[in-house]
Structures are given as structure tokens and as C-alpha cells.
Amino acid sequence: MTPLALTLGDPAGIGPEIIFKAWNQLRAAGPAFVVVGDFQALASASGSGTHLVRRVTTPKQGAEVFGQALPVIDIPLRSPVVAGQPSSAAAPAIIRWIETGVGLALSGAVSGLVTAPIAKAPLYEAGFQFPGHTEFLGELTASANYQGARGPIMMLAVEGLRTTLVTVHEPLSKVGALLSVDKIVNAGVVTAQALRSDFGIDAPRIAVAGFNPHAGEGGSIGREDVEIIVPAVAALRELGVDANGPTPADSLFHEAARAKFDAVVCMYHDQALIPVKMLDFWGGVNLTLGLPIIRTSPDHGTAFDIAGRGLARPDSLIAAIRMAHEIAARRI
């Protein structure tokens, strides 16, 4: 199998450190990956200069040297960065790394894309027009041929729980107005599609979380559940998706409830992320569904407060690398 591509993310964050640590743990058995990013930033993070980091020009070369050194397709920063001090000056390189990684995945030169964390504020200062990675990846792959329901839809996954989101980085005050039958149906269809193709679940079962407390109690605590979610679930069932809900979110995530479904479609960010992080804070994986490429990411941010201090744990990144590899193997 071809290697994965791994984009560096914000070089002032923990990305360089966790990438090197992940490589150090995976170098013997894989999965192999090639980093798209700044060679010097990774050499500095290695603590051993350039000895264990090597420039390559193709993913194939990267796979060949993976056991001996961390392979990097070097797209240099315009100026050095300081760990823990994000700067908009790095934004053009960060964006180019992502674009290059997507291009490699679309061309088939790599089997999938894993992205280290980015910080939104420095990118916004440089004119970045997207809410985050997920939406940018959707735009970069919009014109590519793809058979299936289209995303991007965000999924968070740990052992025993998968959640997907109808809305992502939106203020709670706006979420109700942003919900629609079409959005919920699309999230449900994309989720069911991914459970089959990427997780090997032939007959996926999907729970749909309510929006209001007690799923609205028949409309007495908000009308969104009755007027939007109920018809969306009915539409999903008409499309052949085994969907049930709206179910009160406070009764969805205990062990017995989780045994009854394969994924939960959630209405907003914290509804989906809190239970995942409670189950496995260090090992969560962020996936983007409904794209013509495989994309995973660690389920955490740039952690500027500990960047450059040797404290960052690579667990989530390693889980993301392994999950991307497993999905790629299923799609062959």
C-alpha cells in the first residue's frame, strides 16, 4: 500500500513534536507516512538535528526511508517560527502544505491524508476564508469525481463511540436557526455510507440526538425536535437508513445505550465531542466523511502552551494514522 501524507499543521504548535514522536513509535512496523511541511521545524523537534529527518521528493521515496528517518517533502517556511508563538507569517506555508497533501491524495500518490492541528486565528489574520480544516478540504476536493453522498461531515471516533455533526464551529445561539431537515438527512446518509465503506458495518444503525432538553418533550421545550429532527429521521428511514430519534442526548452515551447504535448524528459541537473525549481523551480521531479522499486528524488542537517543551503526547495522532491506514485497506 502507498504511504499516507501527514501535513505539519501550525509549526509553532505541538505538530512537529508529536509527528516525530509518532514516527519514532511507528518506524518499525508502520503504517508509513511522509510529512508535507518544513524540514527545519521537524529537525528541531527531533532533538537530534537532521540525523533522523530526511528530505524526499516523492511519497514512494518516503516509504523507502521510513524505517531509518522521518521523511519530509520540504516546503520551507519563509521565516523561522518560535514554539508557542503562532504567527500569521506562517499561514501561506500552512495552507500550501494542506493543498499539497490533498493533491497527493487525489492523485493516488498517497493512500490518505492525516493533518496535524492548525490554529484558526493566525490563518484568519492572513485572510483564510474557511472556518477550519474540514471546510477547506471540502472546497479543495469539490471538483473531484466522487460516487456517494457528499460531505464534508465531521466524525469523532474512539473505541466504542462514533459521533457526527450537523453543525460544527457555530455559537450555540445560532445552532437552532442553522438546523434543517436537509442538513440532518445529509449527515445521516453520509454517516451510514462511511460506516459501510470505511468501518465494514454492513447494516449500520444510527441514533439521532435531540436538540433541546428531553428532545423537546413534544414541543413544550423548543420546537426544533418536532419540526426539524422528527421529519429528518422519517426521511432517512424512507431512504433506507436505519435511523432512530430524536433521542435525548443525556441518555444516549452510557454503555447500554451505545450498544444499540453504530454512530450518533449530533446537532452541535459539544454534544458530539464531550462524550467522545470522556471515553478516551487521548485517543480520539477526527475524520472527514463524504470526500473523495481519506482524511483523519488528531482530536485536539495546537496546544501552544506546551509547544517546544517535550510534553505533548502523540496518542491521538498515532490513532489517526492507524485509522487512515485501516480505512485505506478496506477501500482497496
Short mmCIF file of C-alpha atoms in Angstrom, two decimals:
data_model
loop_
_atom_site.label_atom_id
_atom_site.label_comp_id
_atom_site.label_asym_id
_atom_site.label_seq_id
_atom_site.Cartn_x
_atom_site.Cartn_y
_atom_site.Cartn_z
CA MET A 1 0.00 0.00 0.00
CA THR A 2 1.19 3.54 -0.72
CA PRO A 3 2.12 5.63 2.34
CA LEU A 4 -0.03 8.28 3.96
CA ALA A 5 0.66 12.01 3.72
CA LEU A 6 0.85 13.92 7.00
CA THR A 7 0.67 17.72 6.94
CA LEU A 8 2.66 19.59 9.56
CA GLY A 9 -0.11 21.89 10.82
CA ASP A 10 0.89 25.02 12.69
CA PRO A 11 4.68 24.77 13.14
CA ALA A 12 4.54 26.85 16.33
CA GLY A 13 2.27 24.26 17.95
CA ILE A 14 2.89 20.69 19.04
CA GLY A 15 2.61 19.33 15.48
CA PRO A 16 6.37 18.91 14.86
CA GLU A 17 6.87 17.24 18.24
CA ILE A 18 4.01 14.75 18.03
CA ILE A 19 4.83 13.91 14.40
CA PHE A 20 8.39 12.97 15.33
CA LYS A 21 7.20 11.00 18.36
CA ALA A 22 4.61 9.19 16.24
CA TRP A 23 7.25 8.31 13.65
CA ASN A 24 9.55 7.02 16.39
CA GLN A 25 6.83 4.66 17.62
CA LEU A 26 5.71 3.54 14.15
CA ARG A 27 9.04 3.41 12.30
CA ALA A 28 9.49 -0.34 12.74
CA ALA A 29 6.02 -1.63 11.91
CA GLY A 30 4.28 1.32 10.21
CA PRO A 31 1.94 2.50 8.86
CA ALA A 32 4.40 4.53 6.80
CA PHE A 33 3.79 8.21 6.13
CA VAL A 34 5.57 11.14 4.56
CA VAL A 35 5.34 14.61 6.10
CA VAL A 36 4.46 17.62 3.98
CA GLY A 37 5.97 20.58 5.79
CA ASP A 38 9.09 22.43 6.87
CA PHE A 39 12.20 20.26 7.20
CA GLN A 40 13.94 22.51 9.73
CA ALA A 41 10.94 22.63 12.05
CA LEU A 42 10.89 18.83 12.18
CA ALA A 43 14.67 18.56 12.55
CA SER A 44 14.47 20.90 15.54
CA ALA A 45 11.63 18.91 17.09
CA SER A 46 13.57 15.67 16.75
CA GLY A 47 16.21 16.82 19.23
CA SER A 48 18.89 15.23 17.09
CA GLY A 49 19.32 17.76 14.32
CA THR A 50 18.96 16.37 10.81
CA HIS A 51 20.21 12.88 11.69
CA LEU A 52 16.75 11.28 11.90
CA VAL A 53 14.89 13.53 9.43
CA ARG A 54 15.36 13.22 5.69
CA ARG A 55 14.23 15.24 2.69
CA VAL A 56 12.43 13.27 -0.01
CA THR A 57 10.78 14.36 -3.23
CA THR A 58 8.06 11.71 -3.57
CA PRO A 59 5.88 9.62 -1.25
CA LYS A 60 7.47 6.49 -2.71
CA GLN A 61 10.90 7.68 -1.56
CA GLY A 62 9.36 8.46 1.81
CA ALA A 63 8.11 4.90 2.21
CA GLU A 64 11.56 3.54 1.31
CA VAL A 65 13.37 5.50 4.05
CA PHE A 66 10.61 5.44 6.69
CA GLY A 67 12.34 2.83 8.83
CA GLN A 68 15.55 4.87 9.05
CA ALA A 69 14.42 8.50 9.12
CA LEU A 70 11.32 10.69 9.20
CA PRO A 71 10.67 11.52 5.52
CA VAL A 72 9.73 15.10 4.67
CA ILE A 73 8.60 16.69 1.43
CA ASP A 74 10.19 20.03 2.27
CA ILE A 75 8.10 23.12 1.57
CA PRO A 76 10.00 25.66 3.69
CA LEU A 77 8.62 28.44 5.83
CA ARG A 78 9.56 31.95 4.74
CA SER A 79 10.98 32.64 8.20
CA PRO A 80 11.63 30.55 11.32
CA VAL A 81 8.92 30.14 13.94
CA VAL A 82 9.17 30.08 17.70
CA ALA A 83 7.44 27.26 19.53
CA GLY A 84 4.38 28.53 21.35
CA GLN A 85 4.25 31.79 19.39
CA PRO A 86 1.86 31.48 16.43
CA SER A 87 2.28 33.95 13.60
CA SER A 88 0.25 34.81 10.53
CA ALA A 89 3.56 34.86 8.62
CA ALA A 90 3.43 31.06 8.62
CA ALA A 91 -0.07 30.96 7.12
CA PRO A 92 0.94 30.75 3.41
CA ALA A 93 3.12 27.72 4.11
CA ILE A 94 0.46 26.03 6.29
CA ILE A 95 -2.11 26.46 3.53
CA ARG A 96 0.28 25.20 0.88
CA TRP A 97 1.08 22.10 2.94
CA ILE A 98 -2.62 21.26 3.10
CA GLU A 99 -3.12 21.90 -0.61
CA THR A 100 -0.14 19.70 -1.44
CA GLY A 101 -1.34 16.89 0.82
CA VAL A 102 -4.79 16.98 -0.77
CA GLY A 103 -3.24 16.93 -4.23
CA LEU A 104 -1.16 13.87 -3.38
CA ALA A 105 -4.26 12.10 -2.05
CA LEU A 106 -6.40 12.98 -5.07
CA SER A 107 -3.69 11.74 -7.44
CA GLY A 108 -3.35 8.42 -5.62
CA ALA A 109 0.30 9.06 -4.75
CA VAL A 110 -0.68 8.57 -1.08
CA SER A 111 -3.41 6.37 0.35
CA GLY A 112 -4.85 9.07 2.60
CA LEU A 113 -4.24 12.34 4.37
CA VAL A 114 -3.57 12.92 8.08
CA THR A 115 -3.48 16.53 9.23
CA ALA A 116 -1.72 17.88 12.30
CA PRO A 117 -3.60 20.67 14.12
CA ILE A 118 -3.89 24.22 12.81
CA ALA A 119 -4.87 27.37 14.71
CA LYS A 120 -7.60 29.44 13.11
CA ALA A 121 -6.71 32.92 14.38
CA PRO A 122 -3.30 33.26 12.63
CA LEU A 123 -4.85 31.96 9.40
CA TYR A 124 -7.74 34.41 9.64
CA GLU A 125 -5.25 37.24 10.10
CA ALA A 126 -3.68 36.20 6.80
CA GLY A 127 -7.04 36.18 5.00
CA PHE A 128 -8.00 32.50 5.28
CA GLN A 129 -11.68 32.27 4.34
CA PHE A 130 -12.72 28.94 5.87
CA PRO A 131 -13.90 28.06 9.40
CA GLY A 132 -11.33 25.29 9.64
CA HIS A 133 -9.63 22.27 8.09
CA THR A 134 -12.86 20.42 7.35
CA GLU A 135 -14.45 23.14 5.27
CA PHE A 136 -11.18 23.89 3.44
CA LEU A 137 -10.80 20.22 2.50
CA GLY A 138 -14.36 20.24 1.20
CA GLU A 139 -13.52 23.16 -1.08
CA LEU A 140 -10.23 21.65 -2.28
CA THR A 141 -11.95 18.41 -3.27
CA ALA A 142 -15.24 19.87 -4.55
CA SER A 143 -14.46 19.40 -8.23
CA ALA A 144 -13.09 15.86 -7.90
CA ASN A 145 -15.16 12.92 -9.05
CA TYR A 146 -16.85 11.17 -6.14
CA GLN A 147 -19.54 8.49 -6.08
CA GLY A 148 -21.68 8.85 -2.99
CA ALA A 149 -23.32 11.32 -0.65
CA ARG A 150 -21.13 14.40 -0.33
CA GLY A 151 -19.71 15.99 2.79
CA PRO A 152 -17.73 17.32 4.38
CA ILE A 153 -19.17 15.82 7.54
CA MET A 154 -17.06 15.69 10.71
CA MET A 155 -16.89 12.43 12.65
CA LEU A 156 -15.19 11.90 16.02
CA ALA A 157 -14.29 8.30 16.82
CA VAL A 158 -12.92 6.34 19.76
CA GLU A 159 -13.29 2.70 20.73
CA GLY A 160 -16.99 2.22 21.43
CA LEU A 161 -18.37 5.50 20.07
CA ARG A 162 -18.62 7.44 16.82
CA THR A 163 -20.36 10.80 16.55
CA THR A 164 -21.01 13.01 13.54
CA LEU A 165 -22.03 16.67 13.46
CA VAL A 166 -24.76 18.58 11.65
CA THR A 167 -23.26 21.93 12.65
CA VAL A 168 -19.63 22.32 13.68
CA HIS A 169 -17.98 25.53 14.88
CA GLU A 170 -21.12 27.59 15.47
CA PRO A 171 -22.19 29.61 18.51
CA LEU A 172 -24.96 27.84 20.43
CA SER A 173 -27.12 30.92 19.97
CA LYS A 174 -27.16 30.25 16.20
CA VAL A 175 -27.42 26.47 16.05
CA GLY A 176 -31.21 26.21 16.19
CA ALA A 177 -31.65 28.52 13.22
CA LEU A 178 -28.99 26.61 11.26
CA LEU A 179 -30.63 23.20 11.61
CA SER A 180 -32.66 21.92 8.68
CA VAL A 181 -34.18 18.66 7.51
CA ASP A 182 -31.82 18.59 4.52
CA LYS A 183 -28.69 19.06 6.64
CA ILE A 184 -29.66 16.32 9.09
CA VAL A 185 -30.59 13.93 6.28
CA ASN A 186 -27.29 14.57 4.50
CA ALA A 187 -25.32 13.99 7.71
CA GLY A 188 -27.21 10.75 8.30
CA VAL A 189 -26.73 9.45 4.76
CA VAL A 190 -23.01 10.34 4.72
CA THR A 191 -22.59 8.70 8.13
CA ALA A 192 -24.31 5.49 7.02
CA GLN A 193 -22.24 5.44 3.84
CA ALA A 194 -18.97 5.79 5.79
CA LEU A 195 -19.93 3.11 8.30
CA ARG A 196 -20.29 0.68 5.41
CA SER A 197 -17.27 1.64 3.31
CA ASP A 198 -14.78 2.71 5.98
CA PHE A 199 -15.73 0.65 9.04
CA GLY A 200 -17.07 -2.53 7.42
CA ILE A 201 -20.52 -2.33 9.01
CA ASP A 202 -22.99 -3.85 6.53
CA ALA A 203 -26.17 -2.71 8.27
CA PRO A 204 -25.33 0.47 10.18
CA ARG A 205 -27.60 1.67 12.98
CA ILE A 206 -27.74 5.41 13.55
CA ALA A 207 -29.09 7.30 16.54
CA VAL A 208 -30.10 10.91 16.01
CA ALA A 209 -29.64 13.14 19.04
CA GLY A 210 -32.30 15.60 20.10
CA PHE A 211 -31.50 19.28 20.16
CA ASN A 212 -33.42 20.52 23.19
CA PRO A 213 -33.51 19.04 26.71
CA HIS A 214 -35.57 15.83 26.70
CA ALA A 215 -35.66 16.08 22.87
CA GLY A 216 -38.12 18.95 23.29
CA GLU A 217 -40.79 16.98 25.19
CA GLY A 218 -43.20 17.07 22.29
CA GLY A 219 -42.50 20.69 21.56
CA SER A 220 -43.00 22.07 25.05
CA ILE A 221 -39.25 22.72 25.41
CA GLY A 222 -38.45 24.08 21.96
CA ARG A 223 -39.88 23.20 18.55
CA GLU A 224 -36.73 22.15 16.67
CA ASP A 225 -37.02 18.46 17.58
CA VAL A 226 -40.65 18.20 16.45
CA GLU A 227 -40.45 20.40 13.38
CA ILE A 228 -36.97 19.53 12.04
CA ILE A 229 -35.46 16.38 13.56
CA VAL A 230 -38.57 14.16 13.52
CA PRO A 231 -39.19 14.68 9.78
CA ALA A 232 -35.46 14.29 9.08
CA VAL A 233 -35.42 10.89 10.80
CA ALA A 234 -38.52 9.87 8.85
CA ALA A 235 -36.81 10.93 5.61
CA LEU A 236 -33.69 8.93 6.48
CA ARG A 237 -35.78 5.82 7.09
CA GLU A 238 -37.51 6.31 3.74
CA LEU A 239 -34.05 6.37 2.17
CA GLY A 240 -33.24 3.01 3.77
CA VAL A 241 -31.11 4.31 6.63
CA ASP A 242 -31.75 2.58 9.97
CA ALA A 243 -32.11 5.84 11.92
CA ASN A 244 -33.89 6.43 15.21
CA GLY A 245 -34.60 9.61 17.15
CA PRO A 246 -34.63 12.27 18.23
CA THR A 247 -33.28 10.76 21.42
CA PRO A 248 -32.49 12.96 24.44
CA ALA A 249 -28.74 13.47 24.39
CA ASP A 250 -28.43 12.93 28.14
CA SER A 251 -29.46 9.28 27.73
CA LEU A 252 -27.52 8.42 24.57
CA PHE A 253 -23.97 7.83 25.70
CA HIS A 254 -23.97 5.38 28.60
CA GLU A 255 -22.67 1.87 27.92
CA ALA A 256 -26.00 0.11 27.42
CA ALA A 257 -27.26 2.81 25.05
CA ARG A 258 -24.07 2.72 22.96
CA ALA A 259 -24.61 -0.98 22.29
CA LYS A 260 -27.74 -0.14 20.30
CA PHE A 261 -26.16 2.00 17.57
CA ASP A 262 -23.02 2.35 15.44
CA ALA A 263 -22.92 6.16 15.33
CA VAL A 264 -24.80 9.18 16.63
CA VAL A 265 -25.71 12.16 14.48
CA CYS A 266 -25.36 15.16 16.80
CA MET A 267 -26.70 18.66 16.30
CA TYR A 268 -23.76 20.72 17.57
CA HIS A 269 -20.09 20.63 18.51
CA ASP A 270 -20.03 19.89 22.24
CA GLN A 271 -22.90 17.41 22.00
CA ALA A 272 -20.63 15.25 19.85
CA LEU A 273 -17.20 15.94 21.33
CA ILE A 274 -17.79 15.80 25.08
CA PRO A 275 -18.83 12.11 25.21
CA VAL A 276 -16.01 11.09 22.86
CA LYS A 277 -13.40 12.88 24.96
CA MET A 278 -14.87 11.50 28.19
CA LEU A 279 -14.43 7.95 26.87
CA ASP A 280 -10.87 8.43 25.58
CA PHE A 281 -9.41 11.89 25.87
CA TRP A 282 -6.01 10.94 24.47
CA GLY A 283 -7.02 8.58 21.67
CA GLY A 284 -9.81 10.33 19.79
CA VAL A 285 -9.70 10.66 16.00
CA ASN A 286 -11.32 13.33 13.84
CA LEU A 287 -12.40 12.06 10.39
CA THR A 288 -13.86 13.97 7.47
CA LEU A 289 -16.57 11.96 5.75
CA GLY A 290 -18.09 12.37 2.31
CA LEU A 291 -14.90 13.34 0.48
CA PRO A 292 -13.10 11.63 -2.42
CA ILE A 293 -10.04 11.25 -0.17
CA ILE A 294 -9.44 9.72 3.25
CA ARG A 295 -8.72 12.34 5.89
CA THR A 296 -8.10 11.90 9.60
CA SER A 297 -6.67 14.15 12.29
CA PRO A 298 -5.91 14.05 16.00
CA ASP A 299 -8.81 15.17 18.13
CA HIS A 300 -7.01 18.10 19.76
CA GLY A 301 -5.59 21.48 18.93
CA THR A 302 -2.19 23.11 18.63
CA ALA A 303 -1.52 23.32 22.41
CA PHE A 304 0.71 26.39 22.11
CA ASP A 305 1.03 26.47 25.91
CA ILE A 306 3.15 23.31 25.94
CA ALA A 307 4.75 23.54 22.48
CA GLY A 308 8.50 23.03 22.46
CA ARG A 309 8.59 21.65 25.99
CA GLY A 310 8.63 17.93 25.17
CA LEU A 311 5.34 17.32 26.98
CA ALA A 312 2.97 16.61 24.10
CA ARG A 313 1.55 13.10 23.75
CA PRO A 314 1.27 11.58 20.25
CA ASP A 315 -1.53 9.11 21.13
CA SER A 316 -4.28 10.80 19.13
CA LEU A 317 -2.05 11.35 16.11
CA ILE A 318 -0.97 7.72 16.15
CA ALA A 319 -4.62 6.66 16.36
CA ALA A 320 -5.40 8.94 13.39
CA ILE A 321 -2.55 7.46 11.33
CA ARG A 322 -3.65 3.91 12.09
CA MET A 323 -7.30 4.65 11.35
CA ALA A 324 -6.47 6.27 8.00
CA HIS A 325 -4.39 3.20 7.10
CA GLU A 326 -7.18 0.81 8.12
CA ILE A 327 -9.77 2.71 6.09
CA ALA A 328 -7.48 2.76 3.06
CA ALA A 329 -7.05 -1.02 3.35
CA ARG A 330 -10.83 -1.51 3.40
CA ARG A 331 -11.28 0.64 0.29
CA ILE A 332 -8.81 -1.34 -1.82
#
